[in-house]
Coordinates of C-alpha atoms in Angstrom, one line a residue:
X8 CA 21.4 12.1 -17.5
X9 CA 25.1 12.3 -17.8
X10 CA 27.9 9.8 -16.9
X11 CA 31.6 10.2 -16.2
X12 CA 33.6 7.9 -18.5
X13 CA 37.3 7.6 -17.8
X14 CA 39.8 7.0 -20.6
X15 CA 42.9 6.1 -18.7
X16 CA 42.8 8.8 -16.0
X17 CA 41.0 11.4 -18.0
X18 CA 37.4 12.0 -17.0
X19 CA 35.0 12.9 -19.8
X20 CA 31.4 13.9 -19.2
X21 CA 29.1 12.3 -21.8
X22 CA 25.4 11.8 -22.4
X23 CA 24.0 8.3 -21.6
X24 CA 21.2 8.9 -24.1
X25 CA 23.7 8.7 -27.0
X26 CA 26.1 6.1 -28.3
X27 CA 29.6 6.8 -27.0
X28 CA 32.0 6.5 -29.9
X29 CA 30.1 3.5 -31.1
X30 CA 30.6 1.7 -27.8
X31 CA 26.9 0.8 -27.3
X32 CA 23.5 0.5 -28.9
X33 CA 20.3 1.7 -27.3
X34 CA 17.8 -1.1 -27.5
X35 CA 15.0 0.2 -25.2
X36 CA 14.0 3.6 -23.8
X37 CA 10.8 4.1 -21.7
X38 CA 9.6 6.7 -19.2
X39 CA 9.5 5.9 -15.5
X40 CA 7.6 7.0 -12.4
X41 CA 10.0 8.7 -10.0
X42 CA 9.3 8.5 -6.3
X43 CA 5.8 7.1 -6.7
X44 CA 4.1 3.8 -7.5
X45 CA 2.5 3.5 -10.9
X46 CA 0.1 1.2 -12.8
X47 CA 1.4 2.1 -16.2
X48 CA 5.1 2.8 -15.6
X49 CA 8.1 1.2 -13.9
X50 CA 8.9 3.0 -10.6
X51 CA 12.2 4.2 -9.2
X52 CA 12.4 5.5 -5.6
X53 CA 15.2 7.7 -4.3
X54 CA 14.5 10.1 -1.4
X55 CA 16.0 11.1 1.9
X56 CA 14.4 12.7 4.9
X57 CA 17.1 13.8 7.3
X58 CA 14.5 14.9 9.9
X59 CA 12.6 11.7 9.9
X60 CA 15.8 9.7 9.3
X61 CA 14.2 8.0 6.3
X62 CA 16.2 6.9 3.3
X63 CA 14.7 4.9 0.4
X64 CA 16.5 3.7 -2.7
X65 CA 14.6 1.1 -4.6
X66 CA 14.0 0.2 -8.2
X67 CA 14.2 -2.6 -10.8
X68 CA 16.4 -5.3 -9.3
X69 CA 17.0 -7.2 -12.5
X70 CA 16.2 -7.5 -16.2
X71 CA 16.5 -10.0 -19.1
X72 CA 16.6 -9.6 -22.9
X73 CA 14.9 -12.2 -25.0
X74 CA 15.0 -11.2 -28.6
X75 CA 12.8 -8.1 -29.0
X76 CA 11.3 -8.5 -25.5
X77 CA 12.6 -7.0 -22.4
X78 CA 11.7 -8.4 -19.0
X79 CA 12.0 -5.9 -16.1
X80 CA 11.7 -6.7 -12.4
X81 CA 9.5 -3.7 -11.3
X82 CA 10.3 -4.2 -7.6
X83 CA 8.5 -1.1 -6.3
X84 CA 5.2 -2.2 -7.9
X85 CA 5.8 -5.9 -7.1
X86 CA 5.5 -7.2 -10.7
X87 CA 7.5 -8.2 -13.8
X88 CA 6.9 -6.0 -16.8
X89 CA 7.4 -7.3 -20.4
X90 CA 8.3 -4.6 -22.9
X91 CA 8.4 -4.7 -26.7
X92 CA 8.8 -1.7 -29.0
X93 CA 9.2 0.6 -26.0
X94 CA 5.7 -0.3 -24.7
X95 CA 4.4 -2.6 -22.0
X96 CA 2.8 -5.7 -23.6
X97 CA 2.3 -7.8 -20.5
X98 CA 2.4 -7.5 -16.7
X99 CA 3.0 -10.4 -14.3
X100 CA 1.9 -9.7 -10.8
X101 CA 4.5 -10.9 -8.2
X102 CA 3.2 -9.8 -4.8
X103 CA 6.0 -9.8 -2.1
X104 CA 4.0 -12.0 0.3
X105 CA 4.1 -14.8 -2.2
X106 CA 7.2 -14.3 -4.3
X107 CA 9.5 -12.5 -1.8
X108 CA 12.1 -10.2 -3.0
X109 CA 12.9 -11.2 -6.6
X110 CA 16.6 -10.7 -7.2
X111 CA 16.9 -12.2 -10.7
X112 CA 15.0 -13.6 -13.7
X113 CA 15.7 -15.6 -16.8
X114 CA 13.8 -17.0 -19.8
X115 CA 14.9 -20.6 -20.5
X116 CA 15.1 -22.6 -23.8
X117 CA 11.4 -23.6 -23.5
X118 CA 10.4 -19.9 -23.2
X119 CA 9.5 -20.4 -19.5
X120 CA 10.1 -17.5 -17.1
X121 CA 12.1 -18.3 -14.0
X122 CA 12.3 -16.0 -11.0
X123 CA 14.9 -16.3 -8.2
X124 CA 14.1 -14.8 -4.8
X125 CA 16.3 -14.0 -1.8
X126 CA 15.0 -17.0 0.3
X127 CA 16.3 -19.7 -2.1
X128 CA 13.1 -20.2 -4.0
X129 CA 12.5 -20.4 -7.8
X130 CA 9.1 -19.9 -9.4
X131 CA 8.7 -21.2 -12.9
X132 CA 6.0 -19.7 -15.2
X133 CA 4.9 -21.4 -18.4
X134 CA 5.5 -19.9 -21.9
X135 CA 2.4 -17.8 -21.6
X136 CA 3.8 -16.2 -18.4
X137 CA 0.3 -16.6 -16.9
X138 CA 0.6 -19.9 -15.0
X139 CA 3.1 -21.1 -12.4
X140 CA 4.0 -24.6 -13.3
X141 CA 6.6 -25.2 -10.6
X142 CA 7.9 -23.9 -7.3
X143 CA 11.4 -25.0 -6.4
X144 CA 12.8 -24.7 -2.9
X145 CA 16.6 -24.8 -3.3
X146 CA 18.5 -27.2 -1.0
X147 CA 22.1 -28.0 -0.3
X148 CA 24.1 -30.6 1.6
X149 CA 26.5 -27.8 2.5
X150 CA 24.9 -26.5 5.6
X151 CA 26.9 -23.3 5.5
X152 CA 25.1 -22.2 2.3
X153 CA 21.7 -22.4 3.9
X154 CA 22.7 -21.0 7.3
X155 CA 20.4 -18.3 8.4
X156 CA 19.5 -16.0 11.2
X157 CA 16.4 -14.2 12.3
X158 CA 16.0 -10.5 12.4
X159 CA 13.0 -8.6 13.8
X160 CA 11.1 -8.7 10.5
X161 CA 12.5 -11.5 8.2
X162 CA 14.8 -14.4 7.7
X163 CA 18.4 -13.5 6.9
X164 CA 20.6 -15.9 4.8
X165 CA 24.3 -15.5 5.4
X166 CA 25.0 -16.8 1.9
X167 CA 22.4 -15.2 -0.4
X168 CA 21.2 -16.1 -4.0
X169 CA 22.3 -13.5 -6.6
X170 CA 21.8 -14.7 -10.2
X171 CA 20.0 -17.3 -12.2
X172 CA 20.6 -18.4 -15.8
X173 CA 19.9 -21.2 -18.2
X174 CA 22.7 -23.1 -19.8
X175 CA 21.9 -25.8 -22.4
X176 CA 18.8 -26.9 -20.6
X177 CA 20.3 -26.6 -17.1
X178 CA 19.3 -24.0 -14.5
X179 CA 22.3 -22.5 -12.8
X180 CA 22.3 -20.1 -9.8
X181 CA 25.2 -18.1 -8.4
X182 CA 25.5 -17.2 -4.7
X183 CA 27.2 -14.5 -2.7
X184 CA 30.0 -16.9 -1.8
X185 CA 31.2 -16.6 -5.4
X186 CA 30.2 -20.1 -6.4
X187 CA 27.8 -21.3 -9.1
X188 CA 25.5 -24.2 -8.6
X189 CA 23.2 -26.2 -11.0
X190 CA 19.7 -27.0 -9.8
X191 CA 19.3 -30.7 -9.6
X192 CA 16.4 -33.1 -8.6
X193 CA 14.1 -31.7 -6.0
X194 CA 16.0 -28.4 -6.0
X195 CA 19.2 -29.9 -4.7
X196 CA 22.2 -27.6 -5.5
X197 CA 25.3 -29.2 -7.1
X198 CA 28.6 -27.3 -7.6
X199 CA 28.9 -26.0 -11.1
X200 CA 32.0 -23.8 -11.1
X201 CA 34.6 -22.9 -8.5
X202 CA 36.9 -19.9 -8.7
X203 CA 39.5 -18.6 -6.3
X204 CA 40.2 -14.9 -6.4
X205 CA 43.2 -13.1 -5.0
X206 CA 43.7 -9.4 -5.1
X207 CA 46.8 -7.3 -4.1
X208 CA 45.6 -3.8 -5.2
X209 CA 47.6 -3.3 -8.3
X210 CA 46.8 -6.7 -9.7
X211 CA 44.3 -9.6 -9.2
X212 CA 44.3 -13.2 -10.2
X213 CA 41.6 -15.8 -10.7
X214 CA 42.4 -19.5 -10.2
X215 CA 40.2 -21.3 -12.7
X216 CA 41.7 -24.7 -12.1
X217 CA 44.7 -26.3 -10.5
X218 CA 47.0 -25.3 -13.4
X219 CA 45.1 -22.4 -14.9
X220 CA 45.5 -18.9 -13.3
X221 CA 44.2 -15.8 -15.0
X222 CA 46.1 -12.6 -14.2
X223 CA 44.0 -9.4 -14.2
X224 CA 46.0 -6.2 -14.7
X225 CA 44.8 -2.6 -14.6
X226 CA 44.5 -0.7 -17.8
X227 CA 46.5 2.2 -16.3
X228 CA 49.7 1.4 -14.5
X229 CA 49.0 3.8 -11.7
X230 CA 45.6 2.4 -10.8
X231 CA 44.4 -0.4 -8.5
X232 CA 42.0 -3.0 -9.7
X233 CA 39.2 -4.8 -7.9
X234 CA 37.2 -7.8 -9.3
X235 CA 33.6 -7.2 -8.4
X236 CA 32.0 -10.2 -10.2
X237 CA 32.9 -13.1 -12.4
X238 CA 29.9 -13.2 -14.7
X239 CA 30.2 -16.6 -16.3
X240 CA 31.3 -18.4 -19.5
X241 CA 29.4 -18.2 -22.7
X242 CA 28.8 -20.9 -25.3
X243 CA 32.3 -20.4 -26.6
X244 CA 33.8 -20.8 -23.1
X245 CA 35.0 -17.2 -23.0
X246 CA 35.0 -15.9 -19.4
X247 CA 33.7 -12.4 -18.5
X248 CA 34.8 -10.4 -15.4
X249 CA 33.5 -7.2 -14.1
X250 CA 36.3 -4.9 -12.8
X251 CA 36.5 -1.6 -11.0
X252 CA 39.7 0.3 -11.6
X253 CA 40.5 3.1 -9.2
X254 CA 43.1 5.7 -10.2
X255 CA 44.6 8.8 -8.8
X256 CA 42.8 12.0 -7.6
X257 CA 42.3 14.7 -10.2
X258 CA 41.0 18.0 -8.9
X259 CA 39.9 16.4 -5.7
X260 CA 38.0 13.6 -7.5
X261 CA 39.2 10.0 -7.6
X262 CA 38.9 8.5 -11.1
X263 CA 37.0 5.3 -11.4
X264 CA 36.3 3.1 -14.4
X265 CA 34.0 0.1 -14.5
X266 CA 34.6 -2.4 -17.2
X267 CA 33.6 -5.9 -18.3
X268 CA 36.5 -7.9 -19.6
X269 CA 36.3 -10.8 -22.0
X270 CA 39.0 -13.5 -21.9
X271 CA 39.6 -16.3 -24.3
X272 CA 41.8 -18.6 -22.3
X273 CA 44.4 -16.4 -20.8
X274 CA 44.2 -13.8 -23.6
X275 CA 42.3 -10.5 -23.1
X276 CA 39.9 -10.5 -26.0
X277 CA 37.9 -7.3 -25.3
X278 CA 36.9 -4.6 -22.9
X279 CA 33.5 -2.9 -22.5
X280 CA 32.8 0.2 -20.5
X281 CA 29.6 0.1 -18.4
X282 CA 27.5 2.9 -17.0
X283 CA 27.0 3.7 -13.3
X284 CA 23.5 3.9 -11.8
X285 CA 23.5 6.6 -9.2
X286 CA 19.9 6.5 -8.1
X287 CA 19.8 2.8 -7.1
X288 CA 22.1 -0.2 -7.4
X289 CA 20.2 -3.1 -8.8
X290 CA 21.1 -6.7 -8.0
X291 CA 21.8 -7.2 -11.7
X292 CA 22.5 -4.1 -13.7
X293 CA 24.3 -5.9 -16.5
X294 CA 24.9 -9.5 -17.7
X295 CA 26.4 -11.5 -20.6
X296 CA 24.2 -13.8 -22.6
X297 CA 25.1 -17.3 -23.6
X298 CA 25.8 -15.9 -27.1
X299 CA 28.3 -13.4 -25.6
X300 CA 26.2 -10.3 -25.8
X301 CA 26.6 -7.7 -23.0
X302 CA 23.5 -5.9 -21.9
X303 CA 23.0 -3.2 -19.3
X304 CA 20.0 -1.5 -17.7
X305 CA 20.5 2.2 -17.0
X306 CA 18.0 4.5 -15.4
X307 CA 17.5 8.2 -14.4
X308 CA 14.6 10.2 -12.9
X309 CA 13.0 10.3 -16.3
X310 CA 13.7 7.0 -18.1
X311 CA 14.9 3.4 -18.1
X312 CA 17.1 2.3 -20.9
X313 CA 18.6 -1.0 -22.0
X314 CA 21.9 -1.0 -23.9
X315 CA 23.8 -3.6 -25.8
X316 CA 27.4 -2.7 -25.1
X317 CA 30.2 -3.7 -27.5
X318 CA 33.6 -5.1 -26.6
X319 CA 36.6 -3.2 -27.9
X320 CA 40.2 -4.0 -28.1
X321 CA 42.8 -1.9 -26.2
X322 CA 43.9 0.0 -29.3
X323 CA 40.4 1.2 -30.2
X324 CA 39.7 2.2 -26.6
X325 CA 42.8 4.4 -26.8
X326 CA 43.8 3.5 -23.3
X327 CA 46.7 5.6 -21.9
X328 CA 49.2 3.3 -20.2

């Protein structure tokens, strides 16, 4: 598999199976089953039938790194797979009829596994990952969050759950409205963080509080920038932002660069390049741990890899301004 990495507006074709100038470390690498279900492999589906008008793109929706263990949401096979030493050590069956579409997972401080599905429900497994000790139906006093409609086949929530993480013993979920909420008593959601994002093309800004505005500038002066997600703060209160920077056309191809930026206060403390998954866009392809480590799940027709990606300063990235 190859990826296009842009330095400034120069596109460079590099192999995702190797470190890129020391920018990342390969932590896990396992074979996958492509376009088929499997008992002993994680599956990735990507096929199109123009005659039958069928298009399927499906694969692992999320992942989580816990020490030497890697938790993968194997959506096609309706299960969670735990991997250690590039081999599967445990399988947790999560049939769709009971668990719904799992969009994210996390292992909390008690080593319990939490799954978040797309209908505002959290399942909590004990430390053995064999027993469900709690089912939490998320609730909110804000009716707009829980507003839903009915399609022919399933319930549609207009504000959907996206991420779940554990922060100092507190469970936090982020929703598609850009807000983060802690899970309180009886599953009641309480506002955890609120950000206001404004974008003008060349620049963007995030209002963190009434007197704290973070300006986001493109790495290249000729590019436009788009904030795709605000990941969260780590234990040191650094904030992480995923950006897409779109540049000019070169030989008929528009240059694009995806980065995660780390800010300490208003200071840009580091930038990390992230890979693009072409076969399928998972709900969570990358995340930052509470310790400030950036992990990304990358897959091809042959393999699924997990990288630890390092933050670099502008000088070491050799960005052309």
